[in-house]
PDB file of C-alpha atoms in Angstrom:
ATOM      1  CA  UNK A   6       0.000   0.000   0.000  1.00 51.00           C
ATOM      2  CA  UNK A   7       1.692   3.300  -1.268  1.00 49.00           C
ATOM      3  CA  UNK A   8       0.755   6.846   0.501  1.00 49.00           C
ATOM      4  CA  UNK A   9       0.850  10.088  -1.758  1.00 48.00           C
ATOM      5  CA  UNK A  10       0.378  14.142  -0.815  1.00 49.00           C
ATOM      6  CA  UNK A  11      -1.533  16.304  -2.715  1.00 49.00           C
ATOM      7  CA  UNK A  12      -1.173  19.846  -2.558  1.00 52.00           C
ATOM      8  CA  UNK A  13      -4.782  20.605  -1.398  1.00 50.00           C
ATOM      9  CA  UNK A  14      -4.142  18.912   2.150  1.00 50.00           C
ATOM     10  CA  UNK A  15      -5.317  15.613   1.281  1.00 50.00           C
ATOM     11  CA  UNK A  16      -3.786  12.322   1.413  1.00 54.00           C
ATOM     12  CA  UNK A  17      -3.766   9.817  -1.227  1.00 51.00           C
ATOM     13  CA  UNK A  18      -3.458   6.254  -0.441  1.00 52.00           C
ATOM     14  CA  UNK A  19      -3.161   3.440  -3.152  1.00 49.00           C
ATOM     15  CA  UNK A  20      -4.126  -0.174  -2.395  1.00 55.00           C
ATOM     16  CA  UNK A  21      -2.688  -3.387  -3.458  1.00 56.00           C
ATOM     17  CA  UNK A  22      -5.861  -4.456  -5.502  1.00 53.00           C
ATOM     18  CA  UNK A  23      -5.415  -0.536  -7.348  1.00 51.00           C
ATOM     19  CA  UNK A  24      -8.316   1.282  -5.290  1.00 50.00           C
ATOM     20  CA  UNK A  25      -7.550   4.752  -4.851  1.00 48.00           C
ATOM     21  CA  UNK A  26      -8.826   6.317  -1.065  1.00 49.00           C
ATOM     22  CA  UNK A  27      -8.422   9.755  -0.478  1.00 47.00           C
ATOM     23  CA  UNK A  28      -8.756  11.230   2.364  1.00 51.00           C
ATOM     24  CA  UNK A  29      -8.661  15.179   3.976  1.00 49.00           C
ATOM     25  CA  UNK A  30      -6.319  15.869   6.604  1.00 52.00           C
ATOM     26  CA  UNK A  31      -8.042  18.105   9.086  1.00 50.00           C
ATOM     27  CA  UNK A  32      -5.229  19.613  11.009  1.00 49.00           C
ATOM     28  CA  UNK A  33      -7.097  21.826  13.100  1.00 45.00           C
ATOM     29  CA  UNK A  34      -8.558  18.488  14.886  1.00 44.00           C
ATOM     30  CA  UNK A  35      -5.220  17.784  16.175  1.00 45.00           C
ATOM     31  CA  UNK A  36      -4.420  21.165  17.741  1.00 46.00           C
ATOM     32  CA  UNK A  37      -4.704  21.325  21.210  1.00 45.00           C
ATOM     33  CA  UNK A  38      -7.341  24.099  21.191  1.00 46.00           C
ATOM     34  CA  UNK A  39      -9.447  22.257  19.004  1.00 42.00           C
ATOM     35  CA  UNK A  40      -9.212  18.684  21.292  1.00 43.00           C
ATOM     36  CA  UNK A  41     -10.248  21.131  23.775  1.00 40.00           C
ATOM     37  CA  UNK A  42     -13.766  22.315  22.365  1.00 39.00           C
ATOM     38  CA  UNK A  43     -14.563  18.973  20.996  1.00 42.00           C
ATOM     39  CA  UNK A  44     -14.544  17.338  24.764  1.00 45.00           C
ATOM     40  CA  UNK A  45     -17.768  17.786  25.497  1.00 43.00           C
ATOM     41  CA  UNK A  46     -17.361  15.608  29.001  1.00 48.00           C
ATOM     42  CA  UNK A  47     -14.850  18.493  30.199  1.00 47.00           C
ATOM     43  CA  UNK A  48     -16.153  20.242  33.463  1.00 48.00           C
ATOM     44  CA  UNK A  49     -13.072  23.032  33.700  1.00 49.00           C
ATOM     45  CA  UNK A  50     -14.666  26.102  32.667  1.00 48.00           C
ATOM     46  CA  UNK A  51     -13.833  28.967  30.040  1.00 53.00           C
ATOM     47  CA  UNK A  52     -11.996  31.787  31.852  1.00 55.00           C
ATOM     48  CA  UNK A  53     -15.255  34.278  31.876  1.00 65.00           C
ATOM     49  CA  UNK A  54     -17.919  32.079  31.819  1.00 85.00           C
ATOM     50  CA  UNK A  55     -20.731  31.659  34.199  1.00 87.00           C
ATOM     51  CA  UNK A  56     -20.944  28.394  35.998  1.00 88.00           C
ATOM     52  CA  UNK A  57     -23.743  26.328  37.634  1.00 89.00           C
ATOM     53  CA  UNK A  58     -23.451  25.553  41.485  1.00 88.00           C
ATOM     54  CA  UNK A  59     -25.592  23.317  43.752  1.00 88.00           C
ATOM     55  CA  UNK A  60     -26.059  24.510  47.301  1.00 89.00           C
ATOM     56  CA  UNK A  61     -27.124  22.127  49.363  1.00 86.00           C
ATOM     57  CA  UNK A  62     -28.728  23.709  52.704  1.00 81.00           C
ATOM     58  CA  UNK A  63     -31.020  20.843  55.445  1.00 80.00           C
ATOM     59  CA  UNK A  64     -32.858  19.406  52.676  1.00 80.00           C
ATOM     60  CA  UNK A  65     -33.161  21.846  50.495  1.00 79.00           C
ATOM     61  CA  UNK A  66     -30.834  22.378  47.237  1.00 86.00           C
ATOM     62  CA  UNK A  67     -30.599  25.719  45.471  1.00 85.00           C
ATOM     63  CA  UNK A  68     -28.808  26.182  41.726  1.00 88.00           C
ATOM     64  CA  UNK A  69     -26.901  29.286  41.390  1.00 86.00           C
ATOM     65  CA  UNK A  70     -25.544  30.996  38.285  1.00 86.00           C
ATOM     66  CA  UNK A  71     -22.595  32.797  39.381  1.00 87.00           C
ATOM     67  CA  UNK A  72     -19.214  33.957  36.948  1.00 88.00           C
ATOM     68  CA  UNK A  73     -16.394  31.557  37.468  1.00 79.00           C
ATOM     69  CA  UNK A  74     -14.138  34.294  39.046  1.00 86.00           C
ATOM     70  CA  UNK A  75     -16.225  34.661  41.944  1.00 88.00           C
ATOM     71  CA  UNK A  76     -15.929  34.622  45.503  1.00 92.00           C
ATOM     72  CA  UNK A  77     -17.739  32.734  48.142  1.00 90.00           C
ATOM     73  CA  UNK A  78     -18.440  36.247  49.615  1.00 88.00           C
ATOM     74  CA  UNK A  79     -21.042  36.549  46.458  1.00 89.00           C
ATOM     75  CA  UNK A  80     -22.116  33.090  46.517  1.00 89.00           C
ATOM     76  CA  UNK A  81     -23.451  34.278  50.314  1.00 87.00           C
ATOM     77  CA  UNK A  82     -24.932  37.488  48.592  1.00 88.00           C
ATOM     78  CA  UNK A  83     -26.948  35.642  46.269  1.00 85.00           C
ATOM     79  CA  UNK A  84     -28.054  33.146  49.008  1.00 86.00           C
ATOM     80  CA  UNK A  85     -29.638  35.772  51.060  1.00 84.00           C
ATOM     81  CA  UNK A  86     -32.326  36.392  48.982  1.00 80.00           C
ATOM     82  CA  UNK A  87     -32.773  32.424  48.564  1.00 80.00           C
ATOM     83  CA  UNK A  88     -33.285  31.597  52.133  1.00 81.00           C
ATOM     84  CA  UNK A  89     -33.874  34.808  53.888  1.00 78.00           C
ATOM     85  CA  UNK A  90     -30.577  34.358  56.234  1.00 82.00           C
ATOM     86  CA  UNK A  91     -27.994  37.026  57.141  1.00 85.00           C
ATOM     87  CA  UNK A  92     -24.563  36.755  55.049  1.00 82.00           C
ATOM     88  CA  UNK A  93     -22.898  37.064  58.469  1.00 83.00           C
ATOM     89  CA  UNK A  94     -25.010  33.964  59.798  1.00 82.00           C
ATOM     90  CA  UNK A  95     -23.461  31.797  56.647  1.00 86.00           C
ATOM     91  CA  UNK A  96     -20.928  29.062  56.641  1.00 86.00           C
ATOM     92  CA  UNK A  97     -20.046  28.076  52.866  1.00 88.00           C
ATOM     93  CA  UNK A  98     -18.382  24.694  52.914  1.00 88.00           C
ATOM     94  CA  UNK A  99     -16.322  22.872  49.897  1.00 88.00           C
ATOM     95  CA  UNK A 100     -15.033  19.611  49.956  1.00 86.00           C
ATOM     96  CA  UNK A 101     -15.428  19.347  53.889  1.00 81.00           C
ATOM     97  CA  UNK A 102     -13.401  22.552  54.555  1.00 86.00           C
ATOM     98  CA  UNK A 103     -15.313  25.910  55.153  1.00 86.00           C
ATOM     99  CA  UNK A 104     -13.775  28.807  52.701  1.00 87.00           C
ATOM    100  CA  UNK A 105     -13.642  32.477  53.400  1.00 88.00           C
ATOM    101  CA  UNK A 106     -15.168  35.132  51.450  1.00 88.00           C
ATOM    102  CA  UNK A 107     -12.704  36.440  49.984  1.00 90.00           C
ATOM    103  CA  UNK A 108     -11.685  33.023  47.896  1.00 90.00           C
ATOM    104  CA  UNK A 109     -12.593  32.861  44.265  1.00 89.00           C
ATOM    105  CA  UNK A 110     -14.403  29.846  43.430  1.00 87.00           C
ATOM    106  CA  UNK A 111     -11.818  28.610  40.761  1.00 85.00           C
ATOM    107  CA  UNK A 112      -9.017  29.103  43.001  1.00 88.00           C
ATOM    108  CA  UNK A 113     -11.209  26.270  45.481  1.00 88.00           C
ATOM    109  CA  UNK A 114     -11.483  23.975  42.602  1.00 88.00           C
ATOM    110  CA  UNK A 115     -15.014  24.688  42.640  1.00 88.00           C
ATOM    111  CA  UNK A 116     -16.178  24.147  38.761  1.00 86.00           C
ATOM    112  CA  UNK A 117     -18.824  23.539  36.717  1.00 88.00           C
ATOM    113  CA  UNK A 118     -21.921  21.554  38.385  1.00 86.00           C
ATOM    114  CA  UNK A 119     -19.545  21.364  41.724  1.00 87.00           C
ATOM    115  CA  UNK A 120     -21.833  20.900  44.869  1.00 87.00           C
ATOM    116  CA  UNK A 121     -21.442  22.931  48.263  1.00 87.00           C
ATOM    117  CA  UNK A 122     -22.633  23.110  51.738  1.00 88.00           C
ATOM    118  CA  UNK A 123     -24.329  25.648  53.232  1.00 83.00           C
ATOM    119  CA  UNK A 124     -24.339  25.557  57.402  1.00 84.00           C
ATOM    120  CA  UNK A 125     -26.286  28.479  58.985  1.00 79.00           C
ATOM    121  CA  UNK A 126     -24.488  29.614  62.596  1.00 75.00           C
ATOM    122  CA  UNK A 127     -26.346  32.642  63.585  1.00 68.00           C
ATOM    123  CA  UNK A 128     -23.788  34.934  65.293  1.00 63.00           C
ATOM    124  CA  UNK A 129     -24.478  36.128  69.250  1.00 57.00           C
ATOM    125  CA  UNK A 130     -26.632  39.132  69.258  1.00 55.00           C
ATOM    126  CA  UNK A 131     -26.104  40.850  72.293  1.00 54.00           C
ATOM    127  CA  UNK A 132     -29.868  42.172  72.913  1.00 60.00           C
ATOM    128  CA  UNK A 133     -29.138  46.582  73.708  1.00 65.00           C
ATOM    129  CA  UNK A 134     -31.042  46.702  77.219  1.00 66.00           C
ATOM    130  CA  UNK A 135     -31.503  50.088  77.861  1.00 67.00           C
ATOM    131  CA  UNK A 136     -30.429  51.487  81.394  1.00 69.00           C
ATOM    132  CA  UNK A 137     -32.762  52.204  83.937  1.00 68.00           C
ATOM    133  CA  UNK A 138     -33.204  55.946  84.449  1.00 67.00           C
ATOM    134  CA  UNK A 139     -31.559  57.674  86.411  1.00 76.00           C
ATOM    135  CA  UNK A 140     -33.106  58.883  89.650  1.00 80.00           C
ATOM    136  CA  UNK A 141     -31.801  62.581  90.127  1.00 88.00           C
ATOM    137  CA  UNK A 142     -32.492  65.090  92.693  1.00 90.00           C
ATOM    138  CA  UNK A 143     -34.642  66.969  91.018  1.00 91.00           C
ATOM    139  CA  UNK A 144     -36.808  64.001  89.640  1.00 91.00           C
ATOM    140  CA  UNK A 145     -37.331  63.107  93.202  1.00 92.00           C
ATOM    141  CA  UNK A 146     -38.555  66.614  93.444  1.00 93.00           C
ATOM    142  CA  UNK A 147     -41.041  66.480  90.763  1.00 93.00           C
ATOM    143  CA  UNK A 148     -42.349  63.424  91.666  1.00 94.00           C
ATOM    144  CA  UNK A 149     -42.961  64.215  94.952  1.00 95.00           C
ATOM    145  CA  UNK A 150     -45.089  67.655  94.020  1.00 95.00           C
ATOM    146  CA  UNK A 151     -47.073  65.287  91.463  1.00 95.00           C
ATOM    147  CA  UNK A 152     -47.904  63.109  94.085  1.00 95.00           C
ATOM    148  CA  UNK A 153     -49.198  65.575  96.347  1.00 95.00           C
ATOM    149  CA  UNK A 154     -51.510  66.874  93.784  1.00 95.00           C
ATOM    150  CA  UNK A 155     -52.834  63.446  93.576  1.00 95.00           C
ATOM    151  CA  UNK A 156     -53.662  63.231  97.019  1.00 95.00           C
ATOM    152  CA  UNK A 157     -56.000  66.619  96.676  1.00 96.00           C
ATOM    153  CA  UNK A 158     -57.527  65.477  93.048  1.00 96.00           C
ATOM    154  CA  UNK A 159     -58.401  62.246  95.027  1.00 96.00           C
ATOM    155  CA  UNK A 160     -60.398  64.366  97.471  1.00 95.00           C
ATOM    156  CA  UNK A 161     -61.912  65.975  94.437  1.00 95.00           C
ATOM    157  CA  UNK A 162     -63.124  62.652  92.747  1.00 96.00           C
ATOM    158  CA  UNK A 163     -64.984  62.092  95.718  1.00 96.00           C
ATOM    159  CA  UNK A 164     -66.811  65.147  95.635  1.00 95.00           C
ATOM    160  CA  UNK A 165     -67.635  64.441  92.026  1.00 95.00           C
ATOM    161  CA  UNK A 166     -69.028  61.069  93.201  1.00 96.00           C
ATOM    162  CA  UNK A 167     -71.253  62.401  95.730  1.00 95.00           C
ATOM    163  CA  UNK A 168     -72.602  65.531  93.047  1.00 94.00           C
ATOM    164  CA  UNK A 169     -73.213  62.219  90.618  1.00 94.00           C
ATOM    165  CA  UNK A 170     -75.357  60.313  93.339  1.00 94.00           C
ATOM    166  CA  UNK A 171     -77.587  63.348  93.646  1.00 92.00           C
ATOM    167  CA  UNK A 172     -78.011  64.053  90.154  1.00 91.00           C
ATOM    168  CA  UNK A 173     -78.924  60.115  90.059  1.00 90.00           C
ATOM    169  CA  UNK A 174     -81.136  60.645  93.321  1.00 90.00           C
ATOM    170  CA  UNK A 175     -83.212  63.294  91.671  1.00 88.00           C
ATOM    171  CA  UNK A 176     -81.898  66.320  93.887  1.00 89.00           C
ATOM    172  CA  UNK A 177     -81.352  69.653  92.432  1.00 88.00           C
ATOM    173  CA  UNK A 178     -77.670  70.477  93.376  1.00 90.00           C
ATOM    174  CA  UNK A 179     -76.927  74.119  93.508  1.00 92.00           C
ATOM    175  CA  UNK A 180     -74.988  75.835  90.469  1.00 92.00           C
ATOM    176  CA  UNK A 181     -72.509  77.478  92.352  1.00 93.00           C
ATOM    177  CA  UNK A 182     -71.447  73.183  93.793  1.00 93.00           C
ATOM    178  CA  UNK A 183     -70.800  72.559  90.371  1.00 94.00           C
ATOM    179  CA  UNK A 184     -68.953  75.718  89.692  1.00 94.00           C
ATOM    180  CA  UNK A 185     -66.734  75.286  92.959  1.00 95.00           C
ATOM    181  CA  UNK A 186     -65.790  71.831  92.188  1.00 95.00           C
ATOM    182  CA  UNK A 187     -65.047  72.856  88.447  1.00 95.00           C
ATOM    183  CA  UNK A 188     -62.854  75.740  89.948  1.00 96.00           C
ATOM    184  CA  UNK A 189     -61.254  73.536  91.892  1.00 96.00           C
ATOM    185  CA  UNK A 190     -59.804  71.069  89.517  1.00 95.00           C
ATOM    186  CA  UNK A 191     -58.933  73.947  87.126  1.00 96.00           C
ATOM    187  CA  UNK A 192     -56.383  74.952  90.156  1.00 96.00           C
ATOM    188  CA  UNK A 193     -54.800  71.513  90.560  1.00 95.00           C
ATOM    189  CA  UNK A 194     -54.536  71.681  86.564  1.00 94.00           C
ATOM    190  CA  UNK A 195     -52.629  74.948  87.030  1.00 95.00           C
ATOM    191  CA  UNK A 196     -50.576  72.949  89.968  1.00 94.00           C
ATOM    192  CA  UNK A 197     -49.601  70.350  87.645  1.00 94.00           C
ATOM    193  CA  UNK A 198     -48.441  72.939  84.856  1.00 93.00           C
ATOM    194  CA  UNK A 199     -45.838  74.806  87.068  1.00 93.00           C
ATOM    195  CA  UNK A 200     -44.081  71.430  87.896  1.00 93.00           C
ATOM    196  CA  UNK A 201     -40.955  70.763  85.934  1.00 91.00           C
ATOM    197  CA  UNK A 202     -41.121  67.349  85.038  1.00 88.00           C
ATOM    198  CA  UNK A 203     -38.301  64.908  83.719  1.00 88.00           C
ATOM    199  CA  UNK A 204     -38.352  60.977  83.337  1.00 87.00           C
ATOM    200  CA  UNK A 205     -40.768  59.177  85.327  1.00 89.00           C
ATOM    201  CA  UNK A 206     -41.836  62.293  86.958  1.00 91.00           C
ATOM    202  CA  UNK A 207     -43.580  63.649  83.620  1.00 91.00           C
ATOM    203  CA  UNK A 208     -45.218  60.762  82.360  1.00 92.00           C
ATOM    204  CA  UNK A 209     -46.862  61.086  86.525  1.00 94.00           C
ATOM    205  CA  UNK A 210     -47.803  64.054  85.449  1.00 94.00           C
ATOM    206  CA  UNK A 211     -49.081  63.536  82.240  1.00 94.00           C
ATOM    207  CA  UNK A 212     -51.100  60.563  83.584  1.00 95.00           C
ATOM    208  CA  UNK A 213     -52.444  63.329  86.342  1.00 95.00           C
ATOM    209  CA  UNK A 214     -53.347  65.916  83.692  1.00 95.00           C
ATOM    210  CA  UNK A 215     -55.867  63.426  81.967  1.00 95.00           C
ATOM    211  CA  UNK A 216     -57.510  62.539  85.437  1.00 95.00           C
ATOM    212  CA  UNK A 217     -58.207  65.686  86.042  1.00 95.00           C
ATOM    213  CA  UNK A 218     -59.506  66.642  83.073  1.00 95.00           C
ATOM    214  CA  UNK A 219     -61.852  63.802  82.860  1.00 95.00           C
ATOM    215  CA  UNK A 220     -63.394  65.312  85.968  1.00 96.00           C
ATOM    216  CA  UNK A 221     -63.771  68.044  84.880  1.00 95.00           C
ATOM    217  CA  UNK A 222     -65.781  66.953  81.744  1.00 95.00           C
ATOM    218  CA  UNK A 223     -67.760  64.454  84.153  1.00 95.00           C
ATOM    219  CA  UNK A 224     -68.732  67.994  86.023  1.00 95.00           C
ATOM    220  CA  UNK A 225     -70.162  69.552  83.108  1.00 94.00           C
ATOM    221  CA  UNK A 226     -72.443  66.265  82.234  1.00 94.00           C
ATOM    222  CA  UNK A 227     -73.778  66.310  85.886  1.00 93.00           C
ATOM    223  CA  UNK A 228     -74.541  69.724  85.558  1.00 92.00           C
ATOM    224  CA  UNK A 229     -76.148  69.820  82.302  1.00 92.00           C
ATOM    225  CA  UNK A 230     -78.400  66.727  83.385  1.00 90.00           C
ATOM    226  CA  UNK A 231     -79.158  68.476  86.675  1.00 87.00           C
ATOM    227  CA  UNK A 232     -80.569  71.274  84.840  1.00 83.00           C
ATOM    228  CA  UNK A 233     -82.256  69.955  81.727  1.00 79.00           C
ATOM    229  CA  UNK A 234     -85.672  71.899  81.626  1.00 49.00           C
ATOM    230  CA  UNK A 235     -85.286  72.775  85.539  1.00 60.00           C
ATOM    231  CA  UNK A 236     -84.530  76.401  86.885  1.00 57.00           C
ATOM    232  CA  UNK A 237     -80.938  77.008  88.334  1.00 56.00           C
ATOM    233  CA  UNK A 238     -80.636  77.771  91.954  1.00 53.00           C
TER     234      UNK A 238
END
């Protein structure tokens, strides 16, 4: 069997029985490059490509599309939005060894279809518990004049009890009982006013302030009921 070139890259080969075979040389399919792109079983990425990940978390899996030159920092980004968890509460492990953030993926070995492992480890949240408030001199102060305009308003609910059992009773209270008791609460509002409050002495205060003006609206109602269609005494 005799082999002869031709000059349009093509081999000529000549049998024993006098069949001709010719056949193309293809030199491009021995180049390295071209072995390359014709494996089709090859899992080592393109430089620049994106690549396919499996994260396996519990029992759940999640595919990611991320480029090959990234870092396990972004595969935590994108898992964030995948399973609600804080970056900082992720652990990304390849190959049984857990890889910092900063790592590319191609520098782990981590190619094409590669599986990793997900552990969540919530960090230690120290819980901010505020201090208790400080009990200063003059708070003391203030709390002390709130609480003795308590003491009188109580004295004053009292009276607005009895003008309510009255009214209920069928009595005819005078005007000016109404007006005395309504003149009277106006003056512990005026107490309450000229108190410097700070802390736990104001919201005292502010808790006094709505007493007392609640009895002084219940004051007005008995008074308006006591004279509906009667004449004031």
């Amino acid at each position: 069997m005799m082999h002869h070139s031709t000059d349009d890259d093509s081999e000529m080969e000549v049998r024993p029985d006098g069949a001709i075979l010719v056949q193309q040389r293809d030199d491009a399919a021995s180049s390295p490059d071209s072995r390359r792109l014709q494996n089709p079983d090859s899992t080592s990425p393109v430089p620049g490509q994106t690549i396919r990940i499996t994260v396996s978390h519990d029992s759940s899996e999640h595919l990611l599309h991320v480029p090959d030159h990234a870092t396990f920092g972004d595969v935590k980004k994108a898992l964030v939005q995948k399973t609600e968890l804080e970056a900082s509460d992720m652990k990304i492990l390849f190959s049984g060894d857990e890889k910092d953030d900063a790592e590319q993926l191609l520098d782990a070995g981590v190619n094409d279809g590669s599986n990793v492992v997900l552990v969540e480890e919530p960090n230690e949240r120290v819980e901010q518990v505020e201090p208790p408030p400080v009990m200063t001199e003059e708070i003391a102060k203030a709390i002390a004049a709130v609480q003795a305009v308590s003491g009188e308003v109580d004295e004053l609910s009292d009276r607005v009890v009895a003008l309510e059992a009255a009214v209920d009773g069928g009595t005819i209270v005078a005007v000016k009982e109404f007006d005395m008791t309504a003149e009277l609460l106006m003056r512990q509002l005026l107490k309450l006013d000229g108190i410097k409050a700070d802390g736990e002495a104001r919201l005292l205060r502010k808790a006094e302030v709505r007493r007392v003006q609640k009895l002084q609206e219940d004051v007005d109602t008995l008074k308006a009921r006591c004279y509906r269609a009667k004449p004031q005494l």
